[in-house]
Amino acid sequence: MSTADSSLVRIRDVTKTFHRGSEDIHVLSSLDLTVAKGEFLALMGPSGSGKSTLLNLIGGLDRPTHGSVEIGGQRIDQLTERDLAAWRAEHVGFVFQFYNLMPVLTAERNVELPLLLTHLSKSQRRQHAGNALKAVGLSHRLKHYPRTLSGGEQQRVGIARAIVSDPTILLCDEPTGDLDRKSGDEILTLLQTLNQEQGKTIIMVTHDPHASIRASRTVHLDKGQLATTAPE
Amino acid sequence: MKYLGLIWSNLKRKKLRTVLTLLSIFVAFLLFGFLFAIKDAFGAGVKMADADRLIVRHKVSFIQPLPVSYGARIGQVPGVQDVTHLTWFGGIYQDPKNFFASMPVDQDQFFVLYPEYTLPPDQLYHWKKTRNGAIVGRSLADRKTLNWKVGDIVPITSPIWGQPANQPAWNFEICGIFDTTKKSADTSTLYFRYDYFDEARTRGKGEVGWYTIRIAKNAAPEAVAKKIDEQFANSPYETKTETEAAMMTGFAQQMGDIGAILIAVLSAVFFTILLVAGNTMSQSVRERTEEIGVLKAIGFSGTLVLLLVLAESCVIALLAGLAGLGVAWMLLAIKNPVAQWFPVLQVPDEAMMLGAVLALGLGIATGVLPACYALRLRTAAALRRNG
C-alpha cells in the first residue's frame, strides 16, 4: 500500500448503475473523489443519494459500472472476487449501523472473527481480540454475548472487530444511526480517537450533521454526484 | 480446525431445531444399522458356507427326507471325499419361546465336514461314548433362559418329531460346548447322535434330512453334483445337489428378496431425511443472510463460506449418523432380541463403513444447495437486508 502522494482513496469517473427489471437506476454518475491518508471523511446526503453505494465501492463490496476505484495505489475494481476478499481482510474494517455481530459468539469471539483468516495461533488471536476490546473500553465484556450488551456496547464490539486486524481504512455506515445521543457521542469520540491517535483513515456515512462535525471533512452527495465539500 | 468453533456455535443457534434434526438422522441410521444386521443375518448361512462343501437334498423339497443308505452310495461317487448327514429336529426347551436349531448327526463324521467348529477332545470323546449325548454351541449354552453346562440333562421336545417312544421328552446329556473359528459362524445349534434319534423316533426310521459332502481338492463341484443326481435319477428319492452357498442363498430367498426390500425401505427413509435435513439447513442459512454478508465483508471468500456451510451440514449428518450406527451396533452387541430366529445378529463392518460414507453423503447433499446460496450471495445485497 504505497502511493506517490498522500491520497489513499482515488475514485475516478465512477458510475454505478443498478438494473431493476428493464429499468436502469443510476446511483452514481461520473463521480470523482480523493481521500487522503489519515483523513476522517463524512459522507452526507439524502436517502438514495448513493452514500452507501459509494462506501461499498471503496470497501470492495461492489464494483463500479464504469470508472476506477484505487485504494493505496491498487485498482480494486480489477481484482478477482477471491483477491478482493483477501484484500478486504487485510485493508478494510467495516462498522455497520446495526452492528451485525454474530449472536452466537461472545464479544471476544466476534472480534476474533477477522483474525481467523490470518496465520495467528488461537492464543495470539485471543490476545489481539482482548487488546481491541480494551481499546474500545470493553475489556470487562469479553465473554458477553451481544444480546446482553447495550446498543452502544455492541457498536463498540463492532468497532473492535473492525480494527482488530489493523486495517488501512475504516468504513463506517451510519455507525450512530441506531444509537441514542449519548451512546452515539461516545462512538464518535472513539472514532475520532482512532483517527487522531492511531492515524486511521475513516470514511463515515451519516445522516446526522451532529456526527459529521466530528469529521475532518464532509462530502455531500446528491443524486449520485458530489454536491459540496465542507471546509477542511 | 480453527473454524470448528464457529461451526459449532452456529449449530447451537437454535438448539431445538438442531436436536430435532440430529434425532431424525439418528433414527434413520439406527434403522439402517438394524436392517443391515437383519440382512446380514439372512445371509449368514452364505457367509459360513464352505466352497468345498455340497449339499445333497431331496429334489422336490428340503423337507422331504432321503434314505440313510444313500450315504454310502454318495461316498463312492468320484470326487466325493467325505460324507455326513443332518436332519432337522427343531428343539424346544420347556417353553416354545426357547426354540433353537437342533439336529441329529453322525458323531464320527460331523467334525470332519465342519472343521470350523471346535470341541475339546475330552468332550468329543465323552459325546461319542454317550448315546443320548449332545453338544451345544457356545451362544446357545450361554443364552440367559438356558444357561446350560456340561453334564446337564436337558429335556427337549420337537414340533416335528414329538417325543421318543414311551418318554415325555428327549433327554439329552450335554457332553460338550463347541466354539467356532469363523467370526460369522453360528454357535446356537444343538447337535445330538443320529443313532439314538433313529432308534427312539416313532416314524421315519432310516431316513435323514440331507447330506453334506466335501469334494476332493481337484474335483469340479458342478461335475460331482451332476454325477450324484444322475445316480439317483428316476428313483423314489431323486436328489438335488448344489453348493452350500447356493443352498443357503435359496433358503434365505424363500423369505423374499431381502436385499431389495431393505433398499426400498432405506431409500424411502433417506429420501425423507434428505428433504427434512435439507430444508432445515436451507432455512438455517437463509436466516443468516446478513451474517454471511458480514463474513464476506470482513474477508471470508465465497469458497470458504461455502465450505463452512457444507461443514456444518456434514457435522450434523456425521454426528447423528455415526451415533445411530454406534447405538445400533452396541444394542445388538449387548442383546440379540431375536436370538431364536437369527443366532448371529450384528451390524456388519461393511454396513458401518457404508453408513459412515452415507452420512457424509447426506451431509453434502443437504448442505450443497444452501452452501451454493451462500457462495452466490452478493455481499452488498446481503448487508442491505438489515438496513
Coordinates of C-alpha atoms in Angstrom, one line a residue:
Chain A
M1 CA 0.0 0.0 0.0
S2 CA 2.1 2.9 -1.2
T3 CA 1.1 5.9 -3.2
A4 CA 3.1 8.7 -4.6
D5 CA 1.2 11.4 -2.8
S6 CA -0.8 11.3 0.5
S7 CA -4.1 10.2 -1.1
L8 CA -5.3 6.8 0.0
V9 CA -8.6 6.6 -1.9
R10 CA -8.9 7.8 -5.5
I11 CA -12.2 7.4 -7.3
R12 CA -12.2 8.5 -10.9
D13 CA -15.2 9.0 -13.1
V14 CA -17.2 6.3 -11.3
T15 CA -20.6 5.4 -12.4
K16 CA -22.8 2.8 -10.8
T17 CA -26.0 1.6 -12.4
F18 CA -28.4 -1.0 -11.0
H19 CA -30.8 -2.9 -13.2
R20 CA -34.2 -3.5 -11.9
G21 CA -36.2 -5.4 -14.5
S22 CA -36.0 -3.3 -17.7
E23 CA -35.2 -0.2 -15.7
D24 CA -31.7 1.2 -15.2
I25 CA -31.2 3.1 -11.9
H26 CA -28.1 5.4 -12.0
V27 CA -27.0 5.6 -8.4
L28 CA -23.6 7.2 -9.0
S29 CA -22.7 9.4 -12.0
S30 CA -19.2 10.2 -13.1
L31 CA -18.1 10.7 -9.6
D32 CA -14.5 11.7 -8.6
L33 CA -13.3 11.6 -5.0
T34 CA -10.0 11.6 -3.3
V35 CA -9.5 10.8 0.4
A36 CA -6.1 11.5 2.0
K37 CA -4.4 9.1 4.2
G38 CA -5.3 9.8 7.9
E39 CA -8.4 11.7 6.9
F40 CA -11.8 11.4 8.7
L41 CA -14.3 11.9 6.0
A42 CA -18.1 12.2 6.5
L43 CA -20.3 11.3 3.6
M44 CA -23.7 13.0 3.8
G45 CA -26.7 13.2 1.7
P46 CA -30.4 12.3 1.5
S47 CA -31.6 8.8 1.2
G48 CA -30.9 7.3 -2.2
S49 CA -28.1 9.8 -2.9
G50 CA -25.6 6.9 -3.3
K51 CA -23.7 7.2 0.0
S52 CA -23.8 3.6 0.9
T53 CA -23.1 2.5 -2.7
L54 CA -20.0 4.7 -2.7
L55 CA -18.9 3.2 0.6
N56 CA -19.4 -0.3 -0.8
L57 CA -17.3 0.5 -3.8
I58 CA -14.5 1.8 -1.6
G59 CA -14.8 -1.3 0.5
G60 CA -14.7 -3.6 -2.4
L61 CA -18.1 -5.0 -1.7
D62 CA -19.4 -3.9 -5.1
R63 CA -17.9 -3.0 -8.4
P64 CA -18.4 0.2 -10.4
T65 CA -20.3 0.0 -13.7
H66 CA -17.7 2.4 -15.1
G67 CA -14.6 4.2 -13.8
S68 CA -11.8 3.2 -11.4
V69 CA -11.5 2.7 -7.6
E70 CA -8.0 2.9 -6.4
I71 CA -7.1 2.3 -2.8
G72 CA -3.5 2.7 -1.7
G73 CA -2.4 2.6 -5.3
Q74 CA -4.3 -0.6 -6.1
R75 CA -7.1 -0.8 -8.6
I76 CA -9.5 -2.9 -6.5
D77 CA -12.2 -2.8 -9.2
Q78 CA -10.0 -5.1 -11.3
L79 CA -9.4 -7.7 -8.6
T80 CA -11.0 -11.1 -8.8
E81 CA -13.6 -12.0 -6.1
R82 CA -11.1 -14.2 -4.3
D83 CA -8.4 -11.5 -4.3
L84 CA -10.9 -8.8 -3.3
A85 CA -11.9 -10.9 -0.3
A86 CA -8.3 -11.2 0.7
W87 CA -7.8 -7.5 0.1
R88 CA -10.7 -6.6 2.3
A89 CA -9.5 -8.9 5.1
E90 CA -6.1 -7.1 5.1
H91 CA -7.1 -3.5 4.4
V92 CA -10.7 -2.7 5.4
G93 CA -12.6 -2.6 8.7
F94 CA -16.3 -2.3 8.4
V95 CA -18.6 -0.7 11.0
F96 CA -22.3 -1.2 10.4
Q97 CA -25.4 0.7 11.5
F98 CA -26.9 -2.3 13.1
Y99 CA -23.6 -3.7 14.5
N100 CA -24.1 -7.0 12.6
L101 CA -22.5 -9.1 15.3
M102 CA -22.8 -12.8 15.4
P103 CA -25.4 -13.5 18.1
V104 CA -24.0 -17.0 18.8
L105 CA -20.5 -15.7 19.5
T106 CA -19.2 -13.8 22.6
A107 CA -17.8 -10.3 22.2
E108 CA -14.3 -11.7 22.2
R109 CA -15.1 -14.3 19.5
N110 CA -16.9 -11.7 17.4
V111 CA -13.8 -9.6 17.4
E112 CA -11.6 -12.6 16.8
L113 CA -13.5 -13.4 13.5
P114 CA -11.3 -11.4 11.1
L115 CA -8.2 -13.0 12.6
L116 CA -9.4 -16.5 11.7
L117 CA -8.2 -15.5 8.2
T118 CA -4.7 -15.0 9.4
H119 CA -2.0 -17.4 10.5
L120 CA -2.1 -16.3 14.1
S121 CA -2.5 -19.0 16.7
K122 CA -5.5 -19.3 18.9
S123 CA -3.8 -17.6 21.9
Q124 CA -2.5 -14.8 19.7
R125 CA -5.9 -14.3 18.2
R126 CA -7.5 -14.1 21.7
Q127 CA -4.8 -11.7 22.8
H128 CA -5.4 -9.4 19.8
A129 CA -9.1 -9.5 20.3
G130 CA -8.6 -8.7 24.0
N131 CA -6.5 -5.7 23.1
A132 CA -9.0 -4.4 20.6
L133 CA -11.8 -4.7 23.1
K134 CA -9.6 -2.9 25.6
A135 CA -9.1 -0.1 23.1
V136 CA -12.9 0.4 22.9
G137 CA -13.3 0.2 26.7
L138 CA -14.9 -3.3 26.8
S139 CA -12.2 -5.4 28.3
H140 CA -14.7 -6.4 31.1
R141 CA -17.2 -7.7 28.5
L142 CA -15.1 -10.3 26.7
K143 CA -17.4 -13.3 27.5
H144 CA -20.6 -11.5 27.0
Y145 CA -23.0 -12.3 24.1
P146 CA -24.3 -9.4 22.0
R147 CA -27.8 -9.9 23.4
T148 CA -26.5 -9.0 26.9
L149 CA -24.8 -5.8 25.7
S150 CA -26.4 -2.3 25.2
G151 CA -26.5 -0.8 21.7
G152 CA -23.5 1.4 22.4
E153 CA -21.5 -1.6 23.7
Q154 CA -22.5 -3.7 20.7
Q155 CA -21.3 -0.9 18.4
R156 CA -18.0 -0.8 20.3
V157 CA -17.6 -4.5 19.8
G158 CA -18.3 -3.8 16.1
I159 CA -15.5 -1.2 16.1
A160 CA -13.2 -3.6 17.9
R161 CA -13.9 -6.2 15.2
A162 CA -13.2 -3.6 12.5
I163 CA -9.8 -2.5 14.0
V164 CA -8.5 -5.9 15.3
S165 CA -6.6 -6.7 12.1
D166 CA -5.2 -3.2 12.0
P167 CA -6.8 -2.3 8.6
T168 CA -5.7 0.6 6.4
I169 CA -9.1 2.2 6.3
L170 CA -12.3 2.1 8.4
L171 CA -15.6 2.3 6.6
C172 CA -18.5 3.2 8.8
D173 CA -22.1 3.0 7.5
E174 CA -24.3 5.2 9.8
P175 CA -22.4 4.0 12.9
T176 CA -24.6 6.1 15.3
G177 CA -27.8 5.6 13.4
D178 CA -29.2 3.1 15.8
L179 CA -27.9 4.7 19.0
D180 CA -29.2 7.3 21.4
R181 CA -27.4 10.7 21.5
K182 CA -25.1 9.8 24.5
S183 CA -24.0 6.4 23.1
G184 CA -23.7 8.0 19.6
D185 CA -21.4 10.7 21.0
E186 CA -19.2 8.0 22.7
I187 CA -18.9 6.1 19.4
L188 CA -18.0 9.3 17.6
T189 CA -15.4 10.2 20.2
L190 CA -14.0 6.7 19.9
L191 CA -13.8 7.0 16.1
Q192 CA -12.1 10.5 16.5
T193 CA -9.6 9.0 18.9
L194 CA -8.8 6.2 16.4
N195 CA -8.3 8.8 13.7
Q196 CA -6.3 11.3 15.6
E197 CA -4.2 9.0 17.9
Q198 CA -3.8 6.0 15.6
G199 CA -3.9 7.8 12.3
K200 CA -6.7 5.6 11.0
T201 CA -8.3 6.8 7.8
I202 CA -12.0 6.8 8.3
I203 CA -14.9 7.3 5.9
M204 CA -18.2 7.6 7.6
V205 CA -21.7 7.7 6.0
T206 CA -24.1 9.6 8.1
H207 CA -27.4 11.5 8.0
D208 CA -26.6 13.2 11.2
P209 CA -25.0 16.7 11.0
H210 CA -24.0 16.3 14.6
A211 CA -21.9 13.3 13.7
S212 CA -20.4 14.9 10.6
I213 CA -18.9 17.8 12.6
R214 CA -16.6 15.3 14.2
A215 CA -15.1 14.5 10.8
S216 CA -12.2 16.5 9.3
R217 CA -14.1 16.9 6.1
T218 CA -17.6 16.4 4.9
V219 CA -18.7 15.5 1.4
H220 CA -22.3 15.9 0.3
L221 CA -23.8 13.6 -2.2
D222 CA -27.0 14.3 -4.1
K223 CA -28.4 12.2 -6.9
G224 CA -25.2 10.3 -7.3
Q225 CA -22.9 13.3 -7.6
L226 CA -20.8 15.3 -5.3
A227 CA -22.7 18.4 -4.2
T228 CA -20.5 20.5 -2.0
T229 CA -17.4 19.9 0.2
A230 CA -17.4 21.5 3.6
P231 CA -14.3 23.5 4.5
E232 CA -11.5 21.4 6.0
Chain B
M1 CA -9.8 -26.8 12.8
K2 CA -9.9 -23.1 13.7
Y3 CA -13.3 -22.8 12.2
L4 CA -14.7 -25.6 14.2
G5 CA -15.8 -23.2 17.0
L6 CA -17.7 -21.1 14.5
I7 CA -19.4 -24.2 13.0
W8 CA -20.2 -25.5 16.5
S9 CA -21.6 -22.1 17.6
N10 CA -23.9 -22.0 14.6
L11 CA -25.2 -25.4 15.4
K12 CA -26.1 -24.2 18.9
R13 CA -28.0 -21.2 17.5
K14 CA -31.4 -22.9 17.6
K15 CA -30.9 -25.8 19.8
L16 CA -34.3 -27.4 19.5
R17 CA -34.1 -27.4 15.7
T18 CA -30.6 -28.8 15.7
V19 CA -31.6 -31.5 18.2
L20 CA -34.7 -32.5 16.2
T21 CA -32.6 -32.7 13.0
L22 CA -30.0 -34.7 14.8
L23 CA -32.7 -37.1 16.1
S24 CA -34.3 -37.6 12.7
I25 CA -30.9 -38.5 11.2
F26 CA -30.0 -40.6 14.2
V27 CA -33.2 -42.7 13.9
A28 CA -32.6 -43.2 10.2
F29 CA -29.1 -44.5 10.8
L30 CA -30.3 -46.6 13.8
L31 CA -32.8 -48.2 11.4
F32 CA -30.0 -48.6 8.8
G33 CA -27.9 -50.5 11.3
F34 CA -30.7 -52.8 12.3
L35 CA -31.9 -53.5 8.8
F36 CA -28.3 -54.3 7.7
A37 CA -27.9 -56.6 10.7
I38 CA -31.1 -58.4 9.6
K39 CA -30.0 -58.6 6.0
D40 CA -26.6 -59.9 7.2
A41 CA -28.4 -62.5 9.4
F42 CA -30.3 -63.8 6.4
G43 CA -27.1 -64.1 4.5
A44 CA -25.1 -65.6 7.5
G45 CA -25.5 -69.1 6.1
V46 CA -24.0 -68.0 2.8
K47 CA -21.0 -66.4 4.6
M48 CA -20.5 -69.6 6.6
A49 CA -20.7 -71.7 3.5
D50 CA -17.6 -73.6 2.6
A51 CA -16.6 -73.6 -1.1
D52 CA -15.7 -77.3 -1.0
R53 CA -19.0 -78.4 0.6
L54 CA -22.0 -79.6 -1.4
I55 CA -25.5 -80.3 -0.1
V56 CA -27.5 -83.2 -1.4
R57 CA -31.2 -82.9 -0.7
H58 CA -34.5 -84.3 -2.0
K59 CA -35.2 -82.9 -5.4
V60 CA -38.8 -81.9 -4.5
S61 CA -38.1 -80.0 -1.3
F62 CA -35.7 -79.6 1.5
I63 CA -38.3 -81.1 3.9
Q64 CA -38.5 -84.4 2.0
P65 CA -36.2 -87.0 3.6
L66 CA -33.6 -89.2 1.9
P67 CA -32.7 -92.7 2.8
V68 CA -29.7 -93.1 5.2
S69 CA -28.4 -95.8 2.7
Y70 CA -27.6 -93.0 0.2
G71 CA -24.7 -92.0 2.3
A72 CA -22.6 -95.0 1.3
R73 CA -23.5 -94.6 -2.4
I74 CA -22.7 -90.9 -2.4
G75 CA -19.4 -91.6 -0.8
Q76 CA -18.5 -93.8 -3.8
V77 CA -19.1 -91.1 -6.4
P78 CA -15.7 -90.0 -7.9
G79 CA -14.7 -86.6 -6.5
V80 CA -16.5 -87.1 -3.1
Q81 CA -14.1 -87.1 -0.2
D82 CA -16.3 -87.1 2.9
V83 CA -20.0 -87.5 3.6
T84 CA -22.2 -86.9 6.5
H85 CA -25.9 -86.3 7.1
L86 CA -28.1 -84.0 9.1
T87 CA -31.8 -83.9 9.9
W88 CA -33.8 -81.0 11.0
F89 CA -35.2 -81.6 14.5
G90 CA -36.2 -78.1 15.8
G91 CA -35.8 -78.3 19.6
I92 CA -37.9 -76.6 22.2
Y93 CA -36.8 -76.4 25.8
Q94 CA -39.6 -76.1 28.3
D95 CA -41.3 -73.2 26.6
P96 CA -42.0 -72.6 22.9
K97 CA -40.1 -69.3 23.2
N98 CA -37.0 -71.4 23.9
F99 CA -36.8 -72.6 20.4
F100 CA -33.5 -73.3 18.7
A101 CA -32.0 -75.2 15.9
S102 CA -31.1 -78.8 16.7
M103 CA -30.1 -81.7 14.5
P104 CA -29.2 -85.4 14.9
V105 CA -25.8 -86.0 13.2
D106 CA -23.2 -88.7 12.8
Q107 CA -20.9 -88.1 15.7
D108 CA -17.9 -89.6 13.9
Q109 CA -18.2 -87.6 10.7
F110 CA -19.7 -84.3 11.8
F111 CA -16.4 -82.6 12.7
V112 CA -14.7 -84.0 9.6
L113 CA -17.2 -82.0 7.5
Y114 CA -17.4 -79.0 9.8
P115 CA -13.9 -78.3 11.0
E116 CA -14.8 -74.7 11.8
Y117 CA -16.4 -76.0 14.9
T118 CA -14.1 -76.8 17.8
L119 CA -14.7 -79.1 20.7
P120 CA -12.2 -80.1 23.4
P121 CA -11.0 -83.7 22.8
D122 CA -12.3 -84.9 26.2
Q123 CA -15.8 -83.6 25.5
L124 CA -15.8 -85.1 22.0
Y125 CA -14.7 -88.4 23.5
H126 CA -17.4 -88.2 26.1
W127 CA -20.0 -87.4 23.4
K128 CA -19.0 -90.4 21.3
K129 CA -19.4 -92.6 24.4
T130 CA -22.8 -91.3 25.4
R131 CA -25.7 -92.5 23.4
N132 CA -28.1 -89.7 24.4
G133 CA -25.2 -87.2 24.4
A134 CA -25.5 -83.8 22.8
I135 CA -23.1 -80.9 22.1
V136 CA -24.3 -77.3 22.1
G137 CA -22.8 -74.1 20.6
R138 CA -21.4 -71.5 22.9
S139 CA -24.0 -68.8 22.2
L140 CA -26.9 -71.3 22.8
A141 CA -25.4 -72.6 26.0
D142 CA -24.9 -69.1 27.2
R143 CA -28.4 -67.9 26.4
K144 CA -29.9 -66.5 29.6
T145 CA -33.0 -68.6 29.5
L146 CA -30.9 -71.8 29.2
N147 CA -27.5 -71.3 30.8
W148 CA -26.5 -74.9 30.1
K149 CA -23.4 -76.5 31.5
V150 CA -21.6 -79.7 30.6
G151 CA -23.2 -82.6 32.5
D152 CA -26.7 -81.1 32.4
I153 CA -29.6 -83.3 31.4
V154 CA -32.0 -81.3 29.3
P155 CA -35.5 -82.4 28.2
I156 CA -36.2 -81.3 24.6
T157 CA -39.3 -81.7 22.6
S158 CA -39.7 -81.3 18.8
P159 CA -42.6 -79.9 16.9
I160 CA -41.7 -82.3 14.1
W161 CA -40.7 -85.5 15.8
G162 CA -42.7 -85.2 19.0
Q163 CA -41.4 -87.3 21.9
P164 CA -39.5 -90.5 21.8
A165 CA -41.4 -93.8 22.3
N166 CA -42.6 -94.1 25.9
Q167 CA -40.9 -90.9 27.1
P168 CA -42.3 -87.4 27.7
A169 CA -39.3 -85.7 26.1
W170 CA -35.9 -86.3 24.5
N171 CA -33.5 -86.2 27.4
F172 CA -30.1 -85.2 26.2
E173 CA -26.9 -85.1 28.3
I174 CA -24.8 -82.1 27.5
C175 CA -21.4 -83.6 26.7
G176 CA -19.7 -80.6 25.3
I177 CA -19.9 -77.0 24.3
F178 CA -18.4 -76.1 21.0
D179 CA -16.9 -72.9 19.7
T180 CA -16.1 -71.7 16.2
T181 CA -13.0 -70.4 14.4
K182 CA -15.2 -68.4 12.0
K183 CA -16.3 -64.9 13.1
S184 CA -19.7 -65.1 11.5
A185 CA -20.4 -68.8 12.2
D186 CA -23.4 -69.8 14.2
T187 CA -23.0 -71.4 17.6
S188 CA -26.6 -71.5 18.5
T189 CA -27.3 -75.1 17.5
L190 CA -27.6 -78.3 19.4
Y191 CA -26.3 -81.5 17.8
F192 CA -27.0 -85.0 19.1
R193 CA -26.4 -88.5 17.9
Y194 CA -28.3 -89.8 15.0
D195 CA -28.2 -93.5 16.2
Y196 CA -30.0 -92.5 19.4
F197 CA -32.5 -90.4 17.4
D198 CA -33.2 -93.1 14.8
E199 CA -33.7 -95.8 17.4
A200 CA -36.1 -93.7 19.6
R201 CA -38.2 -91.9 17.0
T202 CA -41.6 -93.4 16.2
R203 CA -41.6 -92.7 12.4
G204 CA -39.3 -92.1 9.5
K205 CA -36.7 -94.6 10.6
G206 CA -33.8 -95.0 8.3
E207 CA -34.2 -91.5 6.8
V208 CA -32.1 -88.4 7.0
G209 CA -32.8 -84.7 6.1
W210 CA -29.9 -84.1 3.7
Y211 CA -26.3 -84.9 3.1
T212 CA -23.3 -82.7 3.3
I213 CA -20.3 -83.7 1.3
R214 CA -16.8 -82.5 0.9
I215 CA -15.4 -82.8 -2.6
A216 CA -11.8 -83.7 -3.4
K217 CA -9.3 -80.8 -4.0
N218 CA -9.2 -81.0 -7.7
A219 CA -12.9 -82.0 -8.3
A220 CA -15.3 -79.7 -10.1
P221 CA -18.3 -79.1 -7.9
E222 CA -20.8 -79.0 -10.8
A223 CA -19.5 -82.3 -12.2
V224 CA -19.7 -84.0 -8.9
A225 CA -23.2 -82.7 -8.2
K226 CA -24.3 -83.8 -11.7
K227 CA -22.9 -87.4 -11.1
I228 CA -24.7 -87.7 -7.7
D229 CA -28.1 -86.5 -9.1
E230 CA -27.7 -88.8 -12.1
Q231 CA -27.1 -91.8 -9.8
F232 CA -30.5 -91.2 -8.1
A233 CA -32.5 -90.2 -11.1
N234 CA -35.8 -91.9 -11.6
S235 CA -35.8 -93.3 -8.0
P236 CA -38.4 -92.6 -5.4
Y237 CA -35.8 -90.3 -3.7
E238 CA -34.4 -88.1 -6.5
T239 CA -31.8 -85.7 -5.4
K240 CA -30.7 -82.1 -6.0
T241 CA -27.1 -81.3 -5.3
E242 CA -25.8 -77.8 -5.0
T243 CA -23.1 -75.9 -3.3
E244 CA -23.7 -75.0 0.3
A245 CA -23.7 -71.3 -0.6
A246 CA -26.3 -71.8 -3.3
M247 CA -28.4 -73.8 -0.9
M248 CA -28.2 -71.1 1.8
T249 CA -29.0 -68.3 -0.7
G250 CA -32.1 -70.2 -1.9
F251 CA -33.1 -70.8 1.7
A252 CA -32.8 -67.1 2.5
Q253 CA -34.7 -66.1 -0.6
Q254 CA -37.7 -68.2 0.5
M255 CA -38.5 -65.1 2.6
G256 CA -38.3 -62.8 -0.4
D257 CA -35.5 -60.7 -1.8
I258 CA -34.3 -59.3 1.5
G259 CA -31.8 -57.0 -0.2
A260 CA -34.4 -55.4 -2.4
I261 CA -36.8 -54.9 0.5
L262 CA -34.0 -53.4 2.5
I263 CA -33.0 -51.0 -0.2
A264 CA -36.7 -49.9 -0.7
V265 CA -37.2 -49.2 2.9
L266 CA -33.9 -47.4 3.4
S267 CA -34.4 -45.4 0.2
A268 CA -37.7 -44.1 1.5
V269 CA -36.2 -43.3 4.9
F270 CA -33.2 -41.5 3.5
F271 CA -35.2 -39.6 0.9
T272 CA -37.4 -38.2 3.6
I273 CA -34.4 -37.4 5.8
L274 CA -32.8 -35.7 2.8
L275 CA -35.8 -33.4 2.5
V276 CA -36.2 -32.8 6.2
A277 CA -32.5 -32.0 6.8
G278 CA -32.1 -30.2 3.5
N279 CA -35.0 -27.9 4.3
T280 CA -33.6 -27.3 7.8
M281 CA -30.2 -26.4 6.5
S282 CA -31.7 -24.1 3.9
Q283 CA -33.8 -22.3 6.4
S284 CA -30.9 -22.0 8.8
V285 CA -28.7 -20.4 6.2
R286 CA -31.3 -18.1 4.8
E287 CA -31.9 -16.8 8.3
R288 CA -28.2 -15.9 8.4
T289 CA -28.1 -14.0 5.2
E290 CA -26.8 -10.8 6.9
E291 CA -24.3 -12.7 8.9
I292 CA -23.0 -14.4 5.8
G293 CA -22.8 -10.9 4.3
V294 CA -20.7 -9.7 7.2
L295 CA -18.4 -12.7 6.9
K296 CA -17.8 -11.9 3.3
A297 CA -17.3 -8.2 4.1
I298 CA -14.6 -8.9 6.6
G299 CA -12.7 -11.1 4.1
F300 CA -14.2 -14.6 4.1
S301 CA -14.0 -15.8 0.5
G302 CA -17.1 -17.3 -1.2
T303 CA -15.4 -20.7 -1.2
L304 CA -14.6 -20.5 2.5
V305 CA -18.2 -19.6 3.3
L306 CA -19.4 -22.5 1.1
L307 CA -17.1 -24.9 2.9
L308 CA -18.3 -23.6 6.3
V309 CA -21.9 -24.2 5.4
L310 CA -21.1 -27.7 4.0
A311 CA -19.1 -28.5 7.0
E312 CA -22.0 -27.6 9.2
S313 CA -24.4 -29.9 7.4
C314 CA -21.7 -32.6 7.4
V315 CA -21.1 -32.3 11.1
I316 CA -24.8 -32.7 11.8
A317 CA -25.1 -35.7 9.5
L318 CA -21.9 -37.4 10.7
L319 CA -22.7 -36.8 14.4
A320 CA -26.2 -38.1 14.2
G321 CA -25.3 -40.8 11.6
L322 CA -22.4 -42.2 13.5
A323 CA -24.3 -42.1 16.7
G324 CA -27.2 -44.0 15.1
L325 CA -24.8 -46.6 13.7
G326 CA -22.9 -46.9 17.0
V327 CA -26.1 -47.3 19.1
A328 CA -27.4 -50.0 16.7
W329 CA -24.1 -51.8 16.9
M330 CA -24.0 -51.5 20.7
L331 CA -27.6 -52.6 21.3
L332 CA -27.2 -55.7 19.2
A333 CA -23.8 -56.4 20.8
I334 CA -25.4 -56.2 24.3
K335 CA -28.5 -58.3 23.5
N336 CA -29.8 -60.1 20.5
P337 CA -33.6 -59.8 20.9
V338 CA -34.4 -62.5 18.3
A339 CA -31.7 -65.0 19.0
Q340 CA -34.0 -67.9 18.3
W341 CA -34.5 -66.7 14.7
F342 CA -31.2 -65.0 14.0
P343 CA -28.5 -66.5 16.1
V344 CA -25.9 -64.2 14.6
L345 CA -27.3 -60.7 14.6
Q346 CA -24.8 -57.9 14.4
V347 CA -24.2 -54.8 12.4
P348 CA -21.5 -55.9 9.9
D349 CA -18.3 -53.9 9.5
E350 CA -19.2 -53.2 5.8
A351 CA -22.5 -51.7 6.9
M352 CA -20.7 -49.5 9.5
M353 CA -18.4 -48.2 6.8
L354 CA -21.2 -47.8 4.2
G355 CA -23.2 -46.0 6.9
A356 CA -20.3 -43.5 7.6
V357 CA -20.0 -42.8 3.9
L358 CA -23.7 -42.4 3.6
A359 CA -23.8 -40.0 6.5
L360 CA -21.1 -37.9 4.8
G361 CA -23.0 -38.0 1.5
L362 CA -26.2 -37.0 3.3
G363 CA -24.3 -34.1 4.9
I364 CA -23.0 -32.9 1.5
A365 CA -26.4 -33.5 -0.2
T366 CA -28.3 -31.5 2.4
G367 CA -25.7 -28.7 2.5
V368 CA -24.9 -28.2 -1.1
L369 CA -27.9 -26.0 -2.0
P370 CA -27.7 -23.7 1.0
A371 CA -23.9 -23.6 0.5
C372 CA -24.3 -22.5 -3.1
Y373 CA -26.8 -19.9 -2.0
A374 CA -24.2 -18.6 0.5
L375 CA -21.5 -18.7 -2.2
R376 CA -23.6 -16.7 -4.7
L377 CA -24.9 -14.2 -2.1
R378 CA -23.8 -10.7 -3.1
T379 CA -22.2 -9.1 0.0
A380 CA -23.7 -5.6 -0.5
A381 CA -27.2 -7.0 -1.1
A382 CA -26.9 -9.3 1.9
L383 CA -25.9 -6.3 4.1
R384 CA -28.7 -4.1 2.7
R385 CA -31.3 -6.6 4.1
N386 CA -30.7 -5.2 7.5
G387 CA -31.0 -1.6 6.6

